[in-house]
XYZ file of C-alpha atoms in Angstrom:
94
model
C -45.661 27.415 -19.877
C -44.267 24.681 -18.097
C -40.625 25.103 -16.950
C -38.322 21.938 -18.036
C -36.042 20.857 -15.649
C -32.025 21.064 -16.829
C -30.669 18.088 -17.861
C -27.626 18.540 -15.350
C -31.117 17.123 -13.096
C -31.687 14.816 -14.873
C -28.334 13.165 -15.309
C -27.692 13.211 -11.309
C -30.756 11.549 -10.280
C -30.453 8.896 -13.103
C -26.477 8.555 -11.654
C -28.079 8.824 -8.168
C -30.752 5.801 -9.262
C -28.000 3.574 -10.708
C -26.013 3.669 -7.688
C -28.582 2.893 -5.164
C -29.146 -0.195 -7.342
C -26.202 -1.410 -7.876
C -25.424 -1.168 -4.488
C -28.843 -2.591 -3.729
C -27.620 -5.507 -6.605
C -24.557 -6.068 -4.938
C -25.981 -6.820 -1.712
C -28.234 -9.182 -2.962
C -31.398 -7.499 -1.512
C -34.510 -7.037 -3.581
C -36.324 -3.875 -3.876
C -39.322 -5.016 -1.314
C -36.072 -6.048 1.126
C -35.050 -2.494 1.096
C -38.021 -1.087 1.298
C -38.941 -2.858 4.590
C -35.989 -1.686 5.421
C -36.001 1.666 5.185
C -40.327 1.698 5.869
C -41.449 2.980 2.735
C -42.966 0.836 -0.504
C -41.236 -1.110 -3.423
C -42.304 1.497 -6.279
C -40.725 3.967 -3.783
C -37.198 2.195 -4.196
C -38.457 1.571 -7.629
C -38.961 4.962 -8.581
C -35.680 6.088 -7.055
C -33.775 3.617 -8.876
C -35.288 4.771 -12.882
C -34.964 8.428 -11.761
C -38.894 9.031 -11.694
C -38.485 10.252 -8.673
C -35.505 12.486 -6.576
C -35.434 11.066 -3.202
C -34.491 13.248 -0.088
C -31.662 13.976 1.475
C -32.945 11.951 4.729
C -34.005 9.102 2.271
C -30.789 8.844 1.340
C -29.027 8.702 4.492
C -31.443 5.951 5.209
C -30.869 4.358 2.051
C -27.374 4.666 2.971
C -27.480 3.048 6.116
C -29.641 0.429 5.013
C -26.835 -0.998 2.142
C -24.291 0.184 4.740
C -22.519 2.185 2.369
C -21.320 5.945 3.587
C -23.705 8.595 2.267
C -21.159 9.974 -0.284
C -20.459 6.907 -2.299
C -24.576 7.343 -3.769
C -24.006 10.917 -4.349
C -20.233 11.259 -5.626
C -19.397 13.165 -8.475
C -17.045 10.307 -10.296
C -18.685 8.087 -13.198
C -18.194 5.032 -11.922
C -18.823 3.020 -9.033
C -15.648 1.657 -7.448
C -17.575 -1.579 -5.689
C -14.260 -1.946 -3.947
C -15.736 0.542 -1.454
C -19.125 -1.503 -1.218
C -17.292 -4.565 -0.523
C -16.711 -3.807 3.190
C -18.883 -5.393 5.196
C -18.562 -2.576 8.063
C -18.794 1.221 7.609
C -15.913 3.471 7.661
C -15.603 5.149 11.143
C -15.788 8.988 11.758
């Protein structure tokens, strides 16, 4: 028998996907752009983005860095996506 993974899975790495591109959107890069960027392949950033696939934890601090966003706005817990926060052209500071 195949185990099924729960949905609560499912949900986060679709909310997860939806964020990196909107982000991704927002900063008018392309999926191949952030690949480069990041040194892995478009169906990679693809996958990521249609929750096919979960990325890492280190994927997503590269992600992260790459749309210079701060790790926790792709992860947070909130619905939406305040793009007042992705606006910023530099990252917060420690």
């Amino acid at each position: 028998m195949v185990d099924q993974e729960p949905e609560w899975s499912v949900l986060r790495r679709r909310a997860v996907g939806e964020r990196i591109r909107t982000v991704r959107l927002h900063r008018k890069l392309t999926q191949e752009q952030l690949a480069n960027e990041i040194g892995i392949d478009r169906r990679s950033v693809h996958r990521y983005e249609t929750a096919q696939r979960d990325p890492a934890l280190s994927m997503l601090v590269r992600i992260a860095d790459a749309l210079n966003v701060p790790l926790w706005l792709l992860v947070s817990d909130s619905i939406e996506l305040d793009l007042r926060d992705v606006a910023r052209d530099e990252r917060p500071g420690p």
